[in-house]
Each structure stands twice: as structure tokens, then as C-alpha cells.
Amino acid sequence: MYVYASKEDKMAKYTEDAKKLQEYVGGNENISAVTHCVTRMRFVLKDPKKAQVEKIEALDSVQGSFTQSGQFQVIIGNDVDTFYNEFINVTGLEGTTKDSAKEAAKKNQNFLQRIASVLAEIFAPLIPAIVVGGLLLGFRNVLEGIEFSNLGGTIVEASQFWNGVNHFLWLICEAIFHFLPVGITWSITRKMGTTQILGIVLGITLVSPQLLNAYGVAGAEEIPFWDFGFAKVNMIGYQAQVLPAMFAGFLLVYLERLWKKVIPNSISMIFVPLLSLVPTVLLAHTILGPIGWKIGSAISNVVYSGLTNKLNWLFALVFGALYSPLVITGLHHMTNAIDLQLMSDYKGTILWPMIALSNIAQGSATLAVVISHRGDKKEEQISIPSVISAYLGVTEPAMFGINLKYGFPFIAAMIGSGLAGMFSVMMGVEAFGIGVGGLPGILSIKSAFYLPFLISMVIAMIVPFVLTLIFEKKNLFKNKVEFKTPSFK
């Protein structure tokens, strides 16, 4: 008869490792905060140098470790909640919320990392919707953009049903991308702890149907305006614009915080929202919006130029190779804003396909480790799930659990990612938007570029796999790779 282990039995299994982990991170006196996520213990350490990484990773319960965004993270696996509870019991520490841990971790971050962290917290809640939008745009492209000889044209031309489906799906895509400023301003107020409904209202005022749609400005014969007698303000919308929404959102947040400090509580319910929202909307349409639009367009023009000029192969080679080290620093979150701006200005992004290829390269390097180390049961508990995760777009387990641990697989992945990205950009591969990374990334690629992207995927799979096996056989780069977050001070 099978006997189920009680919660107490599971916790007892981790008692010894919890005590050792406490010692190896420097003891209670070195722990500012501790929490956990789905698979990892997250420590904010007063002195990260005191963490004895080799001893920590040698523990039976530990699958790897890494430092990111000011937090020392120890990979435990699916039982992390049980391990965490036992760790709290053993150490006598009090648990910390994720938000509190993030705030404490900022002390260990440099200026650029803090900016990246803010961007990550703003865009992270929006990513599920943006991914859905990218997938739906890709599906609509198959319906209306590919001609099939046996149908005598496109699917929507041959079928009224699919024509209706195609038309219906645009309702969702428009809501996600054209009304993106609403999500951005909401997310900023949510992240900064101010009134979220004001953020939503602010976002709506940037994309209201009363305004001339941003996509219609270039061809408009006449631009409507508000006439205040002494001044006229153009009634232009900011559909799909990122920076105008961000500038307006942060202004709203800081105005609300200001008024809450100076306005008495007895009348704050009336005057704080009023004096925060109205000036923000006015400044958004007179100053912040136009400036944000020009800056955003300038950034996307520079990136687009780098991806389309004669030296685009060099730009792509460098970006493709260095994207994974950017993930280590956390600065990769900045690419979300650039991708969204490219989508707004050019109806697609050449940048994002390289990110999907980088995911594949990391997974392929880890797959080579799985093959060459087959029989190592403990490592296979980390490496095999990491391969699957990387191929589905989540590379952290593969990078931190395997590739960086050995060094040479990480270098192999960087080389493969750079070459795959270079080929992708030289072929002009373009995605509708941010999609699911890794192998499913092809679903977000414009149909005209399916073949070159497939070739790029093959490069991202074969090159890191073969190089990893060669590097290990030749004993190259072993234990010689150590990536540290730059200080930028």
C-alpha cells in the first residue's frame, strides 16, 4: 500500500539542507530579505560576496543559483514552497513579500539595473496580452496574406466563415495594440501604488475616438484642434505609442503623490484626483505626447536603420551574441519598449526574432550537455526540463542551471545566437510583434519570412549543439567563464 508523505515529512526532508543553506549564504545577519517564487528561493543579501556558491550548489536540494536584479536566487524546483517553509522554521526569520524583496534588492542594483527593473515591472503585466496579440496577428496573416493555389487565393477569399473569423480577431488585436497606452498608464499607477482608475482614464484620453487616429496623421488633409482662444492644441491620438503614455503616466503618479502631501484628508477625495488628472491630460496633449512621439520615433529609426543598412549583419551578430549576457544583467527588459515602438512605426519588428533565436540557442547548448552527460541523474533533473523550457521561450533555468555553470555551453549558445540572428536580419525576417519565444516564435513571424526564419532556427539549434560538444571534448573554456553584472558607476 502506498503511503503519502505528510507535509511535515516533506519539510523534515529539507531540514539539513535548510540549515546548511542558512550557513552558506552568510547566516541570518547577512540576509536582508528572503522570499520565493515558483521554483526559486530569492535572497537579498547585505554582502553578496559572502555567499558560498559552490557549497550551495552542491546541496542535494539545490539545482543551481544565480544573481539577478539585486537578488541571489537559489533554484530548488517544484518543492520550493515546502523548502521555504522549512528554511523559515530553521532560521527563525520572517518571510518577505515579493514586492518588499524587490524594494530591498534595489540597494544592490546600479542605475541602469534600476531603470531596467522599473521597465520590467511596467511591461511584465502587459506581456500576456501582447503575446496573444502577436499570435493572433500571425494567424490573421495566414488567413488573409497567403495565397493557396488549390483555393484560388487566400483563405478569407475562399471562405466566408474564415473571413468572419479574421474580421472578428481584429477586434482583439486592435484592443491590445492600438489601445496599448491604456495598459501602460494603468501598469505605471499599479507599480507606483497610486490610483489605478486614474491611470486607466488617462490612457483612454490618449486614444479616444474623438482624436485623430495616430495612423491617420500622415495622410490627413486637416488635423482637428481644440481652440482655447489664445492657443490651439491638435487633437491627435497616441495609438500604440509607448513613450507618450509612459511620460504621462509618471507625471500623473508624481502629481498625485504631491497633492496627497499638501491637501488635507478631508477634501483629498475631491481635489487630489482633479488636480492630478486634468493637468496631466493637458500636458500630455501639449508637451509630453509630442515630445514622447518624436523621441520614440527617433529611437525606432536608429534601431531600424541599424537592422536594415549595409552593416546590419554586424549589428545583428553583436546583438544576437550579447542578448544572453543582457539577460544576466536584467537590461534585456529594455528591448520590450523598443519592439513595441518598432511595431507602431513599421508595422512589425526585426529585433524580436533574434530574441526568439537566442532562446533556441540556449536550449540547444543545454541539450548537448544532456547528451554528453547522460546518466547523471541529478543533473538530468535540471537539464532536461531546462531544454524544454528554453525551447518554449524561458531560458533562465538553462542559462543559470547549466550553461553558465559550465561556461562553455554559454559561449556556444552566444555564437549560435549571433550567427542565427545575423542570418535572420540579412534575410529581413520580421515579426508582427512580441510573441512566444523559442520554437513557437515562428507563429508570430510574417508568412513571407517563414522559410528564412526556419533556416535561422536550424542554425540556432545546430551550431550551439555542435560547438558545445566540441568545446567539452577539447576541454575549451571549461571553468573559465564568469559573467558579472557591470557596475556602470
mmCIF file with all atom_site columns, N, CA and C in Angstrom, residues 105-135:
data_model
loop_
_atom_site.group_PDB
_atom_site.id
_atom_site.type_symbol
_atom_site.label_atom_id
_atom_site.label_alt_id
_atom_site.label_comp_id
_atom_site.label_asym_id
_atom_site.label_entity_id
_atom_site.label_seq_id
_atom_site.pdbx_PDB_ins_code
_atom_site.Cartn_x
_atom_site.Cartn_y
_atom_site.Cartn_z
_atom_site.occupancy
_atom_site.B_iso_or_equiv
_atom_site.pdbx_formal_charge
_atom_site.auth_seq_id
_atom_site.auth_comp_id
_atom_site.auth_asym_id
_atom_site.auth_atom_id
_atom_site.pdbx_PDB_model_num
ATOM 1  N N  . ALA A 1 105 ? 16.061 44.748 -2.736  1.00 0.00 ? 105 ALA A N  1
ATOM 2  C CA . ALA A 1 105 ? 17.090 44.387 -3.715  1.00 0.00 ? 105 ALA A CA 1
ATOM 3  C C  . ALA A 1 105 ? 17.627 45.598 -4.468  1.00 0.00 ? 105 ALA A C  1
ATOM 4  N N  . LYS A 1 106 ? 16.862 46.669 -4.517  1.00 0.00 ? 106 LYS A N  1
ATOM 5  C CA . LYS A 1 106 ? 17.307 47.855 -5.252  1.00 0.00 ? 106 LYS A CA 1
ATOM 6  C C  . LYS A 1 106 ? 18.602 48.424 -4.683  1.00 0.00 ? 106 LYS A C  1
ATOM 7  N N  . LYS A 1 107 ? 18.873 48.149 -3.413  1.00 0.00 ? 107 LYS A N  1
ATOM 8  C CA . LYS A 1 107 ? 20.117 48.628 -2.807  1.00 0.00 ? 107 LYS A CA 1
ATOM 9  C C  . LYS A 1 107 ? 21.329 47.986 -3.463  1.00 0.00 ? 107 LYS A C  1
ATOM 10 N N  . ASN A 1 108 ? 21.138 46.778 -4.033  1.00 0.00 ? 108 ASN A N  1
ATOM 11 C CA . ASN A 1 108 ? 22.235 46.072 -4.681  1.00 0.00 ? 108 ASN A CA 1
ATOM 12 C C  . ASN A 1 108 ? 22.292 46.325 -6.180  1.00 0.00 ? 108 ASN A C  1
ATOM 13 N N  . GLN A 1 109 ? 21.436 47.229 -6.691  1.00 0.00 ? 109 GLN A N  1
ATOM 14 C CA . GLN A 1 109 ? 21.366 47.471 -8.126  1.00 0.00 ? 109 GLN A CA 1
ATOM 15 C C  . GLN A 1 109 ? 22.049 48.785 -8.489  1.00 0.00 ? 109 GLN A C  1
ATOM 16 N N  . ASN A 1 110 ? 22.658 48.822 -9.678  1.00 0.00 ? 110 ASN A N  1
ATOM 17 C CA . ASN A 1 110 ? 23.208 50.069 -10.189 1.00 0.00 ? 110 ASN A CA 1
ATOM 18 C C  . ASN A 1 110 ? 22.107 50.839 -10.914 1.00 0.00 ? 110 ASN A C  1
ATOM 19 N N  . PHE A 1 111 ? 22.464 52.016 -11.437 1.00 0.00 ? 111 PHE A N  1
ATOM 20 C CA . PHE A 1 111 ? 21.469 52.907 -12.038 1.00 0.00 ? 111 PHE A CA 1
ATOM 21 C C  . PHE A 1 111 ? 20.740 52.253 -13.211 1.00 0.00 ? 111 PHE A C  1
ATOM 22 N N  . LEU A 1 112 ? 21.503 51.649 -14.139 1.00 0.00 ? 112 LEU A N  1
ATOM 23 C CA . LEU A 1 112 ? 20.875 51.028 -15.299 1.00 0.00 ? 112 LEU A CA 1
ATOM 24 C C  . LEU A 1 112 ? 19.998 49.848 -14.906 1.00 0.00 ? 112 LEU A C  1
ATOM 25 N N  . GLN A 1 113 ? 20.417 49.076 -13.921 1.00 0.00 ? 113 GLN A N  1
ATOM 26 C CA . GLN A 1 113 ? 19.613 47.949 -13.467 1.00 0.00 ? 113 GLN A CA 1
ATOM 27 C C  . GLN A 1 113 ? 18.294 48.422 -12.860 1.00 0.00 ? 113 GLN A C  1
ATOM 28 N N  . ARG A 1 114 ? 18.327 49.556 -12.167 1.00 0.00 ? 114 ARG A N  1
ATOM 29 C CA . ARG A 1 114 ? 17.086 50.084 -11.587 1.00 0.00 ? 114 ARG A CA 1
ATOM 30 C C  . ARG A 1 114 ? 16.124 50.517 -12.681 1.00 0.00 ? 114 ARG A C  1
ATOM 31 N N  . ILE A 1 115 ? 16.668 51.146 -13.736 1.00 0.00 ? 115 ILE A N  1
ATOM 32 C CA . ILE A 1 115 ? 15.811 51.531 -14.861 1.00 0.00 ? 115 ILE A CA 1
ATOM 33 C C  . ILE A 1 115 ? 15.199 50.289 -15.499 1.00 0.00 ? 115 ILE A C  1
ATOM 34 N N  . ALA A 1 116 ? 16.043 49.282 -15.725 1.00 0.00 ? 116 ALA A N  1
ATOM 35 C CA . ALA A 1 116 ? 15.554 48.044 -16.329 1.00 0.00 ? 116 ALA A CA 1
ATOM 36 C C  . ALA A 1 116 ? 14.512 47.373 -15.449 1.00 0.00 ? 116 ALA A C  1
ATOM 37 N N  . SER A 1 117 ? 14.717 47.436 -14.134 1.00 0.00 ? 117 SER A N  1
ATOM 38 C CA . SER A 1 117 ? 13.764 46.830 -13.209 1.00 0.00 ? 117 SER A CA 1
ATOM 39 C C  . SER A 1 117 ? 12.411 47.522 -13.273 1.00 0.00 ? 117 SER A C  1
ATOM 40 N N  . VAL A 1 118 ? 12.437 48.854 -13.358 1.00 0.00 ? 118 VAL A N  1
ATOM 41 C CA . VAL A 1 118 ? 11.182 49.610 -13.474 1.00 0.00 ? 118 VAL A CA 1
ATOM 42 C C  . VAL A 1 118 ? 10.460 49.248 -14.774 1.00 0.00 ? 118 VAL A C  1
ATOM 43 N N  . LEU A 1 119 ? 11.215 49.199 -15.877 1.00 0.00 ? 119 LEU A N  1
ATOM 44 C CA . LEU A 1 119 ? 10.612 48.839 -17.165 1.00 0.00 ? 119 LEU A CA 1
ATOM 45 C C  . LEU A 1 119 ? 10.019 47.440 -17.113 1.00 0.00 ? 119 LEU A C  1
ATOM 46 N N  . ALA A 1 120 ? 10.743 46.527 -16.467 1.00 0.00 ? 120 ALA A N  1
ATOM 47 C CA . ALA A 1 120 ? 10.258 45.150 -16.366 1.00 0.00 ? 120 ALA A CA 1
ATOM 48 C C  . ALA A 1 120 ? 8.934  45.098 -15.609 1.00 0.00 ? 120 ALA A C  1
ATOM 49 N N  . GLU A 1 121 ? 8.853  45.841 -14.503 1.00 0.00 ? 121 GLU A N  1
ATOM 50 C CA . GLU A 1 121 ? 7.634  45.817 -13.698 1.00 0.00 ? 121 GLU A CA 1
ATOM 51 C C  . GLU A 1 121 ? 6.473  46.508 -14.396 1.00 0.00 ? 121 GLU A C  1
ATOM 52 N N  . ILE A 1 122 ? 6.776  47.433 -15.311 1.00 0.00 ? 122 ILE A N  1
ATOM 53 C CA . ILE A 1 122 ? 5.709  48.095 -16.069 1.00 0.00 ? 122 ILE A CA 1
ATOM 54 C C  . ILE A 1 122 ? 5.191  47.179 -17.163 1.00 0.00 ? 122 ILE A C  1
ATOM 55 N N  . PHE A 1 123 ? 6.109  46.542 -17.904 1.00 0.00 ? 123 PHE A N  1
ATOM 56 C CA . PHE A 1 123 ? 5.696  45.767 -19.071 1.00 0.00 ? 123 PHE A CA 1
ATOM 57 C C  . PHE A 1 123 ? 5.315  44.328 -18.757 1.00 0.00 ? 123 PHE A C  1
ATOM 58 N N  . ALA A 1 124 ? 5.825  43.778 -17.650 1.00 0.00 ? 124 ALA A N  1
ATOM 59 C CA . ALA A 1 124 ? 5.532  42.374 -17.323 1.00 0.00 ? 124 ALA A CA 1
ATOM 60 C C  . ALA A 1 124 ? 4.027  42.076 -17.277 1.00 0.00 ? 124 ALA A C  1
ATOM 61 N N  . PRO A 1 125 ? 3.190  42.915 -16.643 1.00 0.00 ? 125 PRO A N  1
ATOM 62 C CA . PRO A 1 125 ? 1.753  42.608 -16.640 1.00 0.00 ? 125 PRO A CA 1
ATOM 63 C C  . PRO A 1 125 ? 1.108  42.698 -18.020 1.00 0.00 ? 125 PRO A C  1
ATOM 64 N N  . LEU A 1 126 ? 1.782  43.378 -18.963 1.00 0.00 ? 126 LEU A N  1
ATOM 65 C CA . LEU A 1 126 ? 1.214  43.560 -20.304 1.00 0.00 ? 126 LEU A CA 1
ATOM 66 C C  . LEU A 1 126 ? 1.620  42.456 -21.269 1.00 0.00 ? 126 LEU A C  1
ATOM 67 N N  . ILE A 1 127 ? 2.695  41.731 -20.954 1.00 0.00 ? 127 ILE A N  1
ATOM 68 C CA . ILE A 1 127 ? 3.256  40.758 -21.882 1.00 0.00 ? 127 ILE A CA 1
ATOM 69 C C  . ILE A 1 127 ? 2.247  39.679 -22.301 1.00 0.00 ? 127 ILE A C  1
ATOM 70 N N  . PRO A 1 128 ? 1.438  39.092 -21.384 1.00 0.00 ? 128 PRO A N  1
ATOM 71 C CA . PRO A 1 128 ? 0.479  38.071 -21.835 1.00 0.00 ? 128 PRO A CA 1
ATOM 72 C C  . PRO A 1 128 ? -0.441 38.572 -22.948 1.00 0.00 ? 128 PRO A C  1
ATOM 73 N N  . ALA A 1 129 ? -0.945 39.793 -22.800 1.00 0.00 ? 129 ALA A N  1
ATOM 74 C CA . ALA A 1 129 ? -1.827 40.341 -23.833 1.00 0.00 ? 129 ALA A CA 1
ATOM 75 C C  . ALA A 1 129 ? -1.058 40.593 -25.122 1.00 0.00 ? 129 ALA A C  1
ATOM 76 N N  . ILE A 1 130 ? 0.159  41.131 -25.009 1.00 0.00 ? 130 ILE A N  1
ATOM 77 C CA . ILE A 1 130 ? 0.962  41.429 -26.198 1.00 0.00 ? 130 ILE A CA 1
ATOM 78 C C  . ILE A 1 130 ? 1.313  40.140 -26.941 1.00 0.00 ? 130 ILE A C  1
ATOM 79 N N  . VAL A 1 131 ? 1.622  39.076 -26.201 1.00 0.00 ? 131 VAL A N  1
ATOM 80 C CA . VAL A 1 131 ? 1.920  37.788 -26.828 1.00 0.00 ? 131 VAL A CA 1
ATOM 81 C C  . VAL A 1 131 ? 0.696  37.263 -27.570 1.00 0.00 ? 131 VAL A C  1
ATOM 82 N N  . VAL A 1 132 ? -0.468 37.333 -26.928 1.00 0.00 ? 132 VAL A N  1
ATOM 83 C CA . VAL A 1 132 ? -1.705 36.901 -27.586 1.00 0.00 ? 132 VAL A CA 1
ATOM 84 C C  . VAL A 1 132 ? -1.921 37.703 -28.864 1.00 0.00 ? 132 VAL A C  1
ATOM 85 N N  . GLY A 1 133 ? -1.719 39.015 -28.773 1.00 0.00 ? 133 GLY A N  1
ATOM 86 C CA . GLY A 1 133 ? -1.894 39.865 -29.941 1.00 0.00 ? 133 GLY A CA 1
ATOM 87 C C  . GLY A 1 133 ? -0.960 39.479 -31.070 1.00 0.00 ? 133 GLY A C  1
ATOM 88 N N  . GLY A 1 134 ? 0.311  39.187 -30.745 1.00 0.00 ? 134 GLY A N  1
ATOM 89 C CA . GLY A 1 134 ? 1.265  38.782 -31.765 1.00 0.00 ? 134 GLY A CA 1
ATOM 90 C C  . GLY A 1 134 ? 0.872  37.477 -32.436 1.00 0.00 ? 134 GLY A C  1
ATOM 91 N N  . LEU A 1 135 ? 0.398  36.517 -31.633 1.00 0.00 ? 135 LEU A N  1
ATOM 92 C CA . LEU A 1 135 ? -0.043 35.239 -32.199 1.00 0.00 ? 135 LEU A CA 1
ATOM 93 C C  . LEU A 1 135 ? -1.260 35.417 -33.100 1.00 0.00 ? 135 LEU A C  1
#
